[in-house]
């Protein structure tokens, strides 16, 4: 847990001082189960330039991720990429992610995702391969909150999937 806290703190420190290319590749995903709405509410933070590069490479496109220059099929590409790289299973059944939208926060892209009609559960399997196809040393921190209890994962290439239980 201390290692994940250190990585998370580093992410926010580095984003404040980042200029140009960087050597630290990290995303942070927060998954929270909303018992009343029976849904998973997901927020993923990635560096804009890294995410833009992976979308351009993966979809052979010329996407510019910025509030000023964005045009074309950006939403479709983001949704498709997220559905390929971020996967959740409950009781062995894969869930359908619904990409809701994004916002820009300095050098980070904040992605909003939801999964509806999720009954209460004890175990969730998380696969997070975001940016691992572009960066060998990409690390993806995932925090899952169920019934006010939070558990965290550190996922990376060669270890993209983990299960968490919430008894």
PDB file of N, CA, C and O in Angstrom, residues 74-142:
ATOM      1  N   UNK A  74     -12.779  11.814 -32.281  1.00  0.00           N
ATOM      2  CA  UNK A  74     -12.049  11.671 -31.022  1.00  0.00           C
ATOM      3  C   UNK A  74     -12.836  10.832 -30.027  1.00  0.00           C
ATOM      4  O   UNK A  74     -12.311   9.884 -29.434  1.00  0.00           O
ATOM      5  N   UNK A  75     -14.103  11.152 -29.835  1.00  0.00           N
ATOM      6  CA  UNK A  75     -14.934  10.428 -28.860  1.00  0.00           C
ATOM      7  C   UNK A  75     -15.003   8.946 -29.201  1.00  0.00           C
ATOM      8  O   UNK A  75     -14.864   8.097 -28.313  1.00  0.00           O
ATOM      9  N   UNK A  76     -15.201   8.622 -30.464  1.00  0.00           N
ATOM     10  CA  UNK A  76     -15.297   7.221 -30.876  1.00  0.00           C
ATOM     11  C   UNK A  76     -13.975   6.488 -30.634  1.00  0.00           C
ATOM     12  O   UNK A  76     -13.970   5.345 -30.183  1.00  0.00           O
ATOM     13  N   UNK A  77     -12.859   7.128 -30.937  1.00  0.00           N
ATOM     14  CA  UNK A  77     -11.550   6.500 -30.726  1.00  0.00           C
ATOM     15  C   UNK A  77     -11.272   6.275 -29.239  1.00  0.00           C
ATOM     16  O   UNK A  77     -10.772   5.222 -28.848  1.00  0.00           O
ATOM     17  N   UNK A  78     -11.594   7.261 -28.414  1.00  0.00           N
ATOM     18  CA  UNK A  78     -11.382   7.111 -26.976  1.00  0.00           C
ATOM     19  C   UNK A  78     -12.235   5.971 -26.439  1.00  0.00           C
ATOM     20  O   UNK A  78     -11.749   5.103 -25.703  1.00  0.00           O
ATOM     21  N   UNK A  79     -13.498   5.946 -26.796  1.00  0.00           N
ATOM     22  CA  UNK A  79     -14.400   4.894 -26.322  1.00  0.00           C
ATOM     23  C   UNK A  79     -13.928   3.510 -26.757  1.00  0.00           C
ATOM     24  O   UNK A  79     -13.890   2.569 -25.950  1.00  0.00           O
ATOM     25  N   UNK A  80     -13.547   3.387 -28.007  1.00  0.00           N
ATOM     26  CA  UNK A  80     -13.071   2.099 -28.526  1.00  0.00           C
ATOM     27  C   UNK A  80     -11.805   1.650 -27.799  1.00  0.00           C
ATOM     28  O   UNK A  80     -11.677   0.494 -27.396  1.00  0.00           O
ATOM     29  N   UNK A  81     -10.857   2.562 -27.617  1.00  0.00           N
ATOM     30  CA  UNK A  81      -9.607   2.224 -26.933  1.00  0.00           C
ATOM     31  C   UNK A  81      -9.874   1.797 -25.492  1.00  0.00           C
ATOM     32  O   UNK A  81      -9.342   0.785 -25.022  1.00  0.00           O
ATOM     33  N   UNK A  82     -10.693   2.549 -24.777  1.00  0.00           N
ATOM     34  CA  UNK A  82     -10.997   2.203 -23.388  1.00  0.00           C
ATOM     35  C   UNK A  82     -11.665   0.834 -23.279  1.00  0.00           C
ATOM     36  O   UNK A  82     -11.352   0.053 -22.378  1.00  0.00           O
ATOM     37  N   UNK A  83     -12.574   0.539 -24.186  1.00  0.00           N
ATOM     38  CA  UNK A  83     -13.247  -0.762 -24.146  1.00  0.00           C
ATOM     39  C   UNK A  83     -12.308  -1.911 -24.468  1.00  0.00           C
ATOM     40  O   UNK A  83     -12.528  -3.036 -24.037  1.00  0.00           O
ATOM     41  N   UNK A  84     -11.237  -1.638 -25.203  1.00  0.00           N
ATOM     42  CA  UNK A  84     -10.242  -2.669 -25.489  1.00  0.00           C
ATOM     43  C   UNK A  84      -9.261  -2.854 -24.338  1.00  0.00           C
ATOM     44  O   UNK A  84      -8.772  -3.957 -24.096  1.00  0.00           O
ATOM     45  N   UNK A  85      -8.957  -1.779 -23.628  1.00  0.00           N
ATOM     46  CA  UNK A  85      -7.849  -1.792 -22.674  1.00  0.00           C
ATOM     47  C   UNK A  85      -8.261  -1.796 -21.202  1.00  0.00           C
ATOM     48  O   UNK A  85      -7.448  -2.118 -20.342  1.00  0.00           O
ATOM     49  N   UNK A  86      -9.483  -1.407 -20.893  1.00  0.00           N
ATOM     50  CA  UNK A  86      -9.969  -1.413 -19.519  1.00  0.00           C
ATOM     51  C   UNK A  86     -11.172  -2.343 -19.467  1.00  0.00           C
ATOM     52  O   UNK A  86     -12.209  -2.061 -20.065  1.00  0.00           O
ATOM     53  N   UNK A  87     -11.000  -3.453 -18.758  1.00  0.00           N
ATOM     54  CA  UNK A  87     -12.068  -4.448 -18.708  1.00  0.00           C
ATOM     55  C   UNK A  87     -12.345  -4.832 -17.263  1.00  0.00           C
ATOM     56  O   UNK A  87     -11.431  -4.959 -16.450  1.00  0.00           O
ATOM     57  N   UNK A  88     -13.623  -5.035 -16.974  1.00  0.00           N
ATOM     58  CA  UNK A  88     -14.054  -5.411 -15.637  1.00  0.00           C
ATOM     59  C   UNK A  88     -14.936  -6.641 -15.724  1.00  0.00           C
ATOM     60  O   UNK A  88     -15.765  -6.751 -16.631  1.00  0.00           O
ATOM     61  N   UNK A  89     -14.757  -7.547 -14.769  1.00  0.00           N
ATOM     62  CA  UNK A  89     -15.603  -8.735 -14.685  1.00  0.00           C
ATOM     63  C   UNK A  89     -16.113  -8.879 -13.260  1.00  0.00           C
ATOM     64  O   UNK A  89     -15.364  -8.676 -12.305  1.00  0.00           O
ATOM     65  N   UNK A  90     -17.373  -9.236 -13.162  1.00  0.00           N
ATOM     66  CA  UNK A  90     -17.970  -9.583 -11.877  1.00  0.00           C
ATOM     67  C   UNK A  90     -18.594 -10.954 -12.043  1.00  0.00           C
ATOM     68  O   UNK A  90     -19.355 -11.186 -12.985  1.00  0.00           O
ATOM     69  N   UNK A  91     -18.232 -11.859 -11.126  1.00  0.00           N
ATOM     70  CA  UNK A  91     -18.695 -13.250 -11.203  1.00  0.00           C
ATOM     71  C   UNK A  91     -18.395 -13.864 -12.570  1.00  0.00           C
ATOM     72  O   UNK A  91     -19.206 -14.599 -13.129  1.00  0.00           O
ATOM     73  N   UNK A  92     -17.240 -13.521 -13.136  1.00  0.00           N
ATOM     74  CA  UNK A  92     -16.804 -14.091 -14.402  1.00  0.00           C
ATOM     75  C   UNK A  92     -17.463 -13.474 -15.622  1.00  0.00           C
ATOM     76  O   UNK A  92     -17.126 -13.809 -16.750  1.00  0.00           O
ATOM     77  N   UNK A  93     -18.402 -12.558 -15.423  1.00  0.00           N
ATOM     78  CA  UNK A  93     -19.106 -11.938 -16.545  1.00  0.00           C
ATOM     79  C   UNK A  93     -18.505 -10.572 -16.846  1.00  0.00           C
ATOM     80  O   UNK A  93     -18.404  -9.712 -15.970  1.00  0.00           O
ATOM     81  N   UNK A  94     -18.104 -10.391 -18.107  1.00  0.00           N
ATOM     82  CA  UNK A  94     -17.509  -9.112 -18.510  1.00  0.00           C
ATOM     83  C   UNK A  94     -18.583  -8.035 -18.564  1.00  0.00           C
ATOM     84  O   UNK A  94     -19.679  -8.250 -19.069  1.00  0.00           O
ATOM     85  N   UNK A  95     -18.236  -6.870 -18.033  1.00  0.00           N
ATOM     86  CA  UNK A  95     -19.169  -5.752 -17.990  1.00  0.00           C
ATOM     87  C   UNK A  95     -18.960  -4.841 -19.188  1.00  0.00           C
ATOM     88  O   UNK A  95     -17.849  -4.720 -19.704  1.00  0.00           O
ATOM     89  N   UNK A  96     -20.023  -4.175 -19.602  1.00  0.00           N
ATOM     90  CA  UNK A  96     -19.962  -3.241 -20.723  1.00  0.00           C
ATOM     91  C   UNK A  96     -19.714  -1.831 -20.206  1.00  0.00           C
ATOM     92  O   UNK A  96     -20.529  -1.283 -19.475  1.00  0.00           O
ATOM     93  N   UNK A  97     -18.566  -1.257 -20.566  1.00  0.00           N
ATOM     94  CA  UNK A  97     -18.234   0.101 -20.152  1.00  0.00           C
ATOM     95  C   UNK A  97     -18.970   1.108 -21.029  1.00  0.00           C
ATOM     96  O   UNK A  97     -19.103   0.919 -22.236  1.00  0.00           O
ATOM     97  N   UNK A  98     -19.403   2.199 -20.406  1.00  0.00           N
ATOM     98  CA  UNK A  98     -20.063   3.269 -21.124  1.00  0.00           C
ATOM     99  C   UNK A  98     -19.237   4.534 -20.933  1.00  0.00           C
ATOM    100  O   UNK A  98     -19.238   5.127 -19.851  1.00  0.00           O
ATOM    101  N   UNK A  99     -18.505   4.924 -21.970  1.00  0.00           N
ATOM    102  CA  UNK A  99     -17.682   6.144 -21.910  1.00  0.00           C
ATOM    103  C   UNK A  99     -18.612   7.349 -21.938  1.00  0.00           C
ATOM    104  O   UNK A  99     -19.404   7.530 -22.867  1.00  0.00           O
ATOM    105  N   UNK A 100     -18.522   8.191 -20.896  1.00  0.00           N
ATOM    106  CA  UNK A 100     -19.421   9.335 -20.762  1.00  0.00           C
ATOM    107  C   UNK A 100     -18.832  10.630 -21.306  1.00  0.00           C
ATOM    108  O   UNK A 100     -19.556  11.491 -21.798  1.00  0.00           O
ATOM    109  N   UNK A 101     -17.517  10.786 -21.180  1.00  0.00           N
ATOM    110  CA  UNK A 101     -16.904  12.022 -21.642  1.00  0.00           C
ATOM    111  C   UNK A 101     -15.577  12.270 -20.958  1.00  0.00           C
ATOM    112  O   UNK A 101     -15.048  11.408 -20.258  1.00  0.00           O
ATOM    113  N   UNK A 102     -15.050  13.478 -21.171  1.00  0.00           N
ATOM    114  CA  UNK A 102     -13.717  13.796 -20.666  1.00  0.00           C
ATOM    115  C   UNK A 102     -13.647  15.263 -20.329  1.00  0.00           C
ATOM    116  O   UNK A 102     -14.505  16.047 -20.732  1.00  0.00           O
ATOM    117  N   UNK A 103     -12.584  15.595 -19.585  1.00  0.00           N
ATOM    118  CA  UNK A 103     -12.245  16.998 -19.394  1.00  0.00           C
ATOM    119  C   UNK A 103     -10.742  17.108 -19.268  1.00  0.00           C
ATOM    120  O   UNK A 103     -10.057  16.139 -18.942  1.00  0.00           O
ATOM    121  N   UNK A 104     -10.256  18.296 -19.561  1.00  0.00           N
ATOM    122  CA  UNK A 104      -8.828  18.558 -19.514  1.00  0.00           C
ATOM    123  C   UNK A 104      -8.492  19.209 -18.176  1.00  0.00           C
ATOM    124  O   UNK A 104      -9.199  20.097 -17.721  1.00  0.00           O
ATOM    125  N   UNK A 105      -7.399  18.730 -17.561  1.00  0.00           N
ATOM    126  CA  UNK A 105      -6.939  19.280 -16.291  1.00  0.00           C
ATOM    127  C   UNK A 105      -5.423  19.432 -16.384  1.00  0.00           C
ATOM    128  O   UNK A 105      -4.683  18.472 -16.162  1.00  0.00           O
ATOM    129  N   UNK A 106      -4.983  20.639 -16.750  1.00  0.00           N
ATOM    130  CA  UNK A 106      -3.564  20.917 -16.976  1.00  0.00           C
ATOM    131  C   UNK A 106      -3.038  19.943 -18.036  1.00  0.00           C
ATOM    132  O   UNK A 106      -3.543  19.927 -19.149  1.00  0.00           O
ATOM    133  N   UNK A 107      -2.041  19.086 -17.699  1.00  0.00           N
ATOM    134  CA  UNK A 107      -1.486  18.153 -18.676  1.00  0.00           C
ATOM    135  C   UNK A 107      -2.121  16.764 -18.587  1.00  0.00           C
ATOM    136  O   UNK A 107      -1.622  15.810 -19.163  1.00  0.00           O
ATOM    137  N   UNK A 108      -3.252  16.681 -17.887  1.00  0.00           N
ATOM    138  CA  UNK A 108      -3.932  15.394 -17.735  1.00  0.00           C
ATOM    139  C   UNK A 108      -5.289  15.405 -18.426  1.00  0.00           C
ATOM    140  O   UNK A 108      -5.953  16.439 -18.523  1.00  0.00           O
ATOM    141  N   UNK A 109      -5.671  14.225 -18.875  1.00  0.00           N
ATOM    142  CA  UNK A 109      -6.995  14.003 -19.441  1.00  0.00           C
ATOM    143  C   UNK A 109      -7.765  13.183 -18.418  1.00  0.00           C
ATOM    144  O   UNK A 109      -7.287  12.149 -17.952  1.00  0.00           O
ATOM    145  N   UNK A 110      -8.939  13.663 -18.037  1.00  0.00           N
ATOM    146  CA  UNK A 110      -9.774  12.973 -17.058  1.00  0.00           C
ATOM    147  C   UNK A 110     -10.928  12.342 -17.827  1.00  0.00           C
ATOM    148  O   UNK A 110     -11.724  13.044 -18.467  1.00  0.00           O
ATOM    149  N   UNK A 111     -10.997  11.012 -17.782  1.00  0.00           N
ATOM    150  CA  UNK A 111     -11.987  10.249 -18.541  1.00  0.00           C
ATOM    151  C   UNK A 111     -13.056   9.720 -17.597  1.00  0.00           C
ATOM    152  O   UNK A 111     -12.743   9.149 -16.553  1.00  0.00           O
ATOM    153  N   UNK A 112     -14.324   9.885 -17.976  1.00  0.00           N
ATOM    154  CA  UNK A 112     -15.450   9.453 -17.148  1.00  0.00           C
ATOM    155  C   UNK A 112     -16.155   8.277 -17.820  1.00  0.00           C
ATOM    156  O   UNK A 112     -16.519   8.348 -19.008  1.00  0.00           O
ATOM    157  N   UNK A 113     -16.339   7.220 -17.039  1.00  0.00           N
ATOM    158  CA  UNK A 113     -16.895   5.963 -17.542  1.00  0.00           C
ATOM    159  C   UNK A 113     -17.903   5.457 -16.525  1.00  0.00           C
ATOM    160  O   UNK A 113     -17.751   5.695 -15.322  1.00  0.00           O
ATOM    161  N   UNK A 114     -18.902   4.731 -16.983  1.00  0.00           N
ATOM    162  CA  UNK A 114     -19.889   4.160 -16.076  1.00  0.00           C
ATOM    163  C   UNK A 114     -20.280   2.764 -16.554  1.00  0.00           C
ATOM    164  O   UNK A 114     -20.262   2.476 -17.748  1.00  0.00           O
ATOM    165  N   UNK A 115     -20.624   1.920 -15.593  1.00  0.00           N
ATOM    166  CA  UNK A 115     -21.221   0.622 -15.896  1.00  0.00           C
ATOM    167  C   UNK A 115     -22.524   0.577 -15.128  1.00  0.00           C
ATOM    168  O   UNK A 115     -22.543   0.732 -13.900  1.00  0.00           O
ATOM    169  N   UNK A 116     -23.630   0.393 -15.840  1.00  0.00           N
ATOM    170  CA  UNK A 116     -24.948   0.384 -15.211  1.00  0.00           C
ATOM    171  C   UNK A 116     -25.404  -1.047 -14.932  1.00  0.00           C
ATOM    172  O   UNK A 116     -24.865  -2.006 -15.473  1.00  0.00           O
ATOM    173  N   UNK A 117     -26.431  -1.153 -14.098  1.00  0.00           N
ATOM    174  CA  UNK A 117     -27.082  -2.440 -13.779  1.00  0.00           C
ATOM    175  C   UNK A 117     -26.105  -3.453 -13.199  1.00  0.00           C
ATOM    176  O   UNK A 117     -26.009  -4.581 -13.677  1.00  0.00           O
ATOM    177  N   UNK A 118     -25.384  -3.040 -12.164  1.00  0.00           N
ATOM    178  CA  UNK A 118     -24.419  -3.923 -11.509  1.00  0.00           C
ATOM    179  C   UNK A 118     -24.967  -4.281 -10.129  1.00  0.00           C
ATOM    180  O   UNK A 118     -25.080  -3.412  -9.255  1.00  0.00           O
ATOM    181  N   UNK A 119     -25.335  -5.543  -9.960  1.00  0.00           N
ATOM    182  CA  UNK A 119     -25.817  -6.001  -8.656  1.00  0.00           C
ATOM    183  C   UNK A 119     -24.655  -6.043  -7.672  1.00  0.00           C
ATOM    184  O   UNK A 119     -23.487  -6.107  -8.062  1.00  0.00           O
ATOM    185  N   UNK A 120     -24.983  -6.008  -6.384  1.00  0.00           N
ATOM    186  CA  UNK A 120     -23.951  -6.085  -5.346  1.00  0.00           C
ATOM    187  C   UNK A 120     -23.072  -7.307  -5.601  1.00  0.00           C
ATOM    188  O   UNK A 120     -23.545  -8.350  -6.080  1.00  0.00           O
ATOM    189  N   UNK A 121     -21.793  -7.187  -5.286  1.00  0.00           N
ATOM    190  CA  UNK A 121     -20.842  -8.253  -5.587  1.00  0.00           C
ATOM    191  C   UNK A 121     -19.791  -8.348  -4.500  1.00  0.00           C
ATOM    192  O   UNK A 121     -19.602  -7.419  -3.724  1.00  0.00           O
ATOM    193  N   UNK A 122     -19.099  -9.492  -4.479  1.00  0.00           N
ATOM    194  CA  UNK A 122     -18.011  -9.711  -3.531  1.00  0.00           C
ATOM    195  C   UNK A 122     -16.647  -9.684  -4.207  1.00  0.00           C
ATOM    196  O   UNK A 122     -15.640  -9.469  -3.549  1.00  0.00           O
ATOM    197  N   UNK A 123     -16.613  -9.947  -5.517  1.00  0.00           N
ATOM    198  CA  UNK A 123     -15.339 -10.032  -6.223  1.00  0.00           C
ATOM    199  C   UNK A 123     -15.420  -9.304  -7.552  1.00  0.00           C
ATOM    200  O   UNK A 123     -16.411  -9.415  -8.268  1.00  0.00           O
ATOM    201  N   UNK A 124     -14.346  -8.571  -7.854  1.00  0.00           N
ATOM    202  CA  UNK A 124     -14.245  -7.882  -9.140  1.00  0.00           C
ATOM    203  C   UNK A 124     -12.878  -8.176  -9.730  1.00  0.00           C
ATOM    204  O   UNK A 124     -11.873  -8.199  -9.016  1.00  0.00           O
ATOM    205  N   UNK A 125     -12.851  -8.439 -11.028  1.00  0.00           N
ATOM    206  CA  UNK A 125     -11.601  -8.642 -11.753  1.00  0.00           C
ATOM    207  C   UNK A 125     -11.374  -7.415 -12.623  1.00  0.00           C
ATOM    208  O   UNK A 125     -12.247  -7.025 -13.389  1.00  0.00           O
ATOM    209  N   UNK A 126     -10.196  -6.821 -12.481  1.00  0.00           N
ATOM    210  CA  UNK A 126      -9.864  -5.605 -13.210  1.00  0.00           C
ATOM    211  C   UNK A 126      -8.692  -5.894 -14.142  1.00  0.00           C
ATOM    212  O   UNK A 126      -7.664  -6.413 -13.710  1.00  0.00           O
ATOM    213  N   UNK A 127      -8.859  -5.551 -15.411  1.00  0.00           N
ATOM    214  CA  UNK A 127      -7.771  -5.580 -16.380  1.00  0.00           C
ATOM    215  C   UNK A 127      -7.567  -4.150 -16.852  1.00  0.00           C
ATOM    216  O   UNK A 127      -8.507  -3.509 -17.317  1.00  0.00           O
ATOM    217  N   UNK A 128      -6.349  -3.645 -16.693  1.00  0.00           N
ATOM    218  CA  UNK A 128      -6.042  -2.293 -17.135  1.00  0.00           C
ATOM    219  C   UNK A 128      -4.753  -2.346 -17.956  1.00  0.00           C
ATOM    220  O   UNK A 128      -3.662  -2.471 -17.410  1.00  0.00           O
ATOM    221  N   UNK A 129      -4.917  -2.253 -19.260  1.00  0.00           N
ATOM    222  CA  UNK A 129      -3.795  -2.257 -20.203  1.00  0.00           C
ATOM    223  C   UNK A 129      -3.609  -0.888 -20.850  1.00  0.00           C
ATOM    224  O   UNK A 129      -2.961  -0.776 -21.888  1.00  0.00           O
ATOM    225  N   UNK A 130      -4.168   0.137 -20.239  1.00  0.00           N
ATOM    226  CA  UNK A 130      -4.085   1.479 -20.811  1.00  0.00           C
ATOM    227  C   UNK A 130      -2.613   1.878 -20.955  1.00  0.00           C
ATOM    228  O   UNK A 130      -1.840   1.811 -19.998  1.00  0.00           O
ATOM    229  N   UNK A 131      -2.241   2.235 -22.154  1.00  0.00           N
ATOM    230  CA  UNK A 131      -0.909   2.713 -22.541  1.00  0.00           C
ATOM    231  C   UNK A 131       0.201   1.661 -22.460  1.00  0.00           C
ATOM    232  O   UNK A 131       1.332   1.952 -22.803  1.00  0.00           O
ATOM    233  N   UNK A 132      -0.093   0.433 -22.026  1.00  0.00           N
ATOM    234  CA  UNK A 132       0.964  -0.583 -21.972  1.00  0.00           C
ATOM    235  C   UNK A 132       1.387  -1.014 -23.369  1.00  0.00           C
ATOM    236  O   UNK A 132       2.472  -1.562 -23.537  1.00  0.00           O
ATOM    237  N   UNK A 133       0.541  -0.763 -24.369  1.00  0.00           N
ATOM    238  CA  UNK A 133       0.905  -1.090 -25.746  1.00  0.00           C
ATOM    239  C   UNK A 133       1.854  -0.054 -26.336  1.00  0.00           C
ATOM    240  O   UNK A 133       2.475  -0.290 -27.357  1.00  0.00           O
ATOM    241  N   UNK A 134       2.025   1.076 -25.658  1.00  0.00           N
ATOM    242  CA  UNK A 134       2.922   2.119 -26.134  1.00  0.00           C
ATOM    243  C   UNK A 134       4.188   2.222 -25.281  1.00  0.00           C
ATOM    244  O   UNK A 134       5.267   2.492 -25.801  1.00  0.00           O
ATOM    245  N   UNK A 135       4.053   1.977 -23.979  1.00  0.00           N
ATOM    246  CA  UNK A 135       5.171   2.128 -23.056  1.00  0.00           C
ATOM    247  C   UNK A 135       5.389   0.847 -22.260  1.00  0.00           C
ATOM    248  O   UNK A 135       4.503   0.413 -21.530  1.00  0.00           O
ATOM    249  N   UNK A 136       6.581   0.267 -22.380  1.00  0.00           N
ATOM    250  CA  UNK A 136       6.897  -0.962 -21.650  1.00  0.00           C
ATOM    251  C   UNK A 136       6.811  -0.784 -20.144  1.00  0.00           C
ATOM    252  O   UNK A 136       6.451  -1.699 -19.420  1.00  0.00           O
ATOM    253  N   UNK A 137       7.161   0.400 -19.654  1.00  0.00           N
ATOM    254  CA  UNK A 137       7.193   0.623 -18.211  1.00  0.00           C
ATOM    255  C   UNK A 137       5.966   1.382 -17.689  1.00  0.00           C
ATOM    256  O   UNK A 137       5.997   1.955 -16.603  1.00  0.00           O
ATOM    257  N   UNK A 138       4.872   1.352 -18.445  1.00  0.00           N
ATOM    258  CA  UNK A 138       3.621   1.977 -18.013  1.00  0.00           C
ATOM    259  C   UNK A 138       3.105   1.288 -16.750  1.00  0.00           C
ATOM    260  O   UNK A 138       3.086   0.067 -16.658  1.00  0.00           O
ATOM    261  N   UNK A 139       2.677   2.086 -15.785  1.00  0.00           N
ATOM    262  CA  UNK A 139       2.082   1.569 -14.550  1.00  0.00           C
ATOM    263  C   UNK A 139       0.680   2.160 -14.434  1.00  0.00           C
ATOM    264  O   UNK A 139       0.475   3.349 -14.679  1.00  0.00           O
ATOM    265  N   UNK A 140      -0.272   1.305 -14.063  1.00  0.00           N
ATOM    266  CA  UNK A 140      -1.658   1.730 -13.928  1.00  0.00           C
ATOM    267  C   UNK A 140      -2.139   1.430 -12.512  1.00  0.00           C
ATOM    268  O   UNK A 140      -2.297   0.272 -12.137  1.00  0.00           O
ATOM    269  N   UNK A 141      -2.322   2.481 -11.741  1.00  0.00           N
ATOM    270  CA  UNK A 141      -2.826   2.349 -10.380  1.00  0.00           C
ATOM    271  C   UNK A 141      -4.349   2.329 -10.458  1.00  0.00           C
ATOM    272  O   UNK A 141      -4.950   3.162 -11.148  1.00  0.00           O
ATOM    273  N   UNK A 142      -4.961   1.382  -9.751  1.00  0.00           N
ATOM    274  CA  UNK A 142      -6.417   1.261  -9.735  1.00  0.00           C
ATOM    275  C   UNK A 142      -6.877   1.218  -8.283  1.00  0.00           C
ATOM    276  O   UNK A 142      -6.392   0.391  -7.505  1.00  0.00           O
TER     277      UNK A 142
END
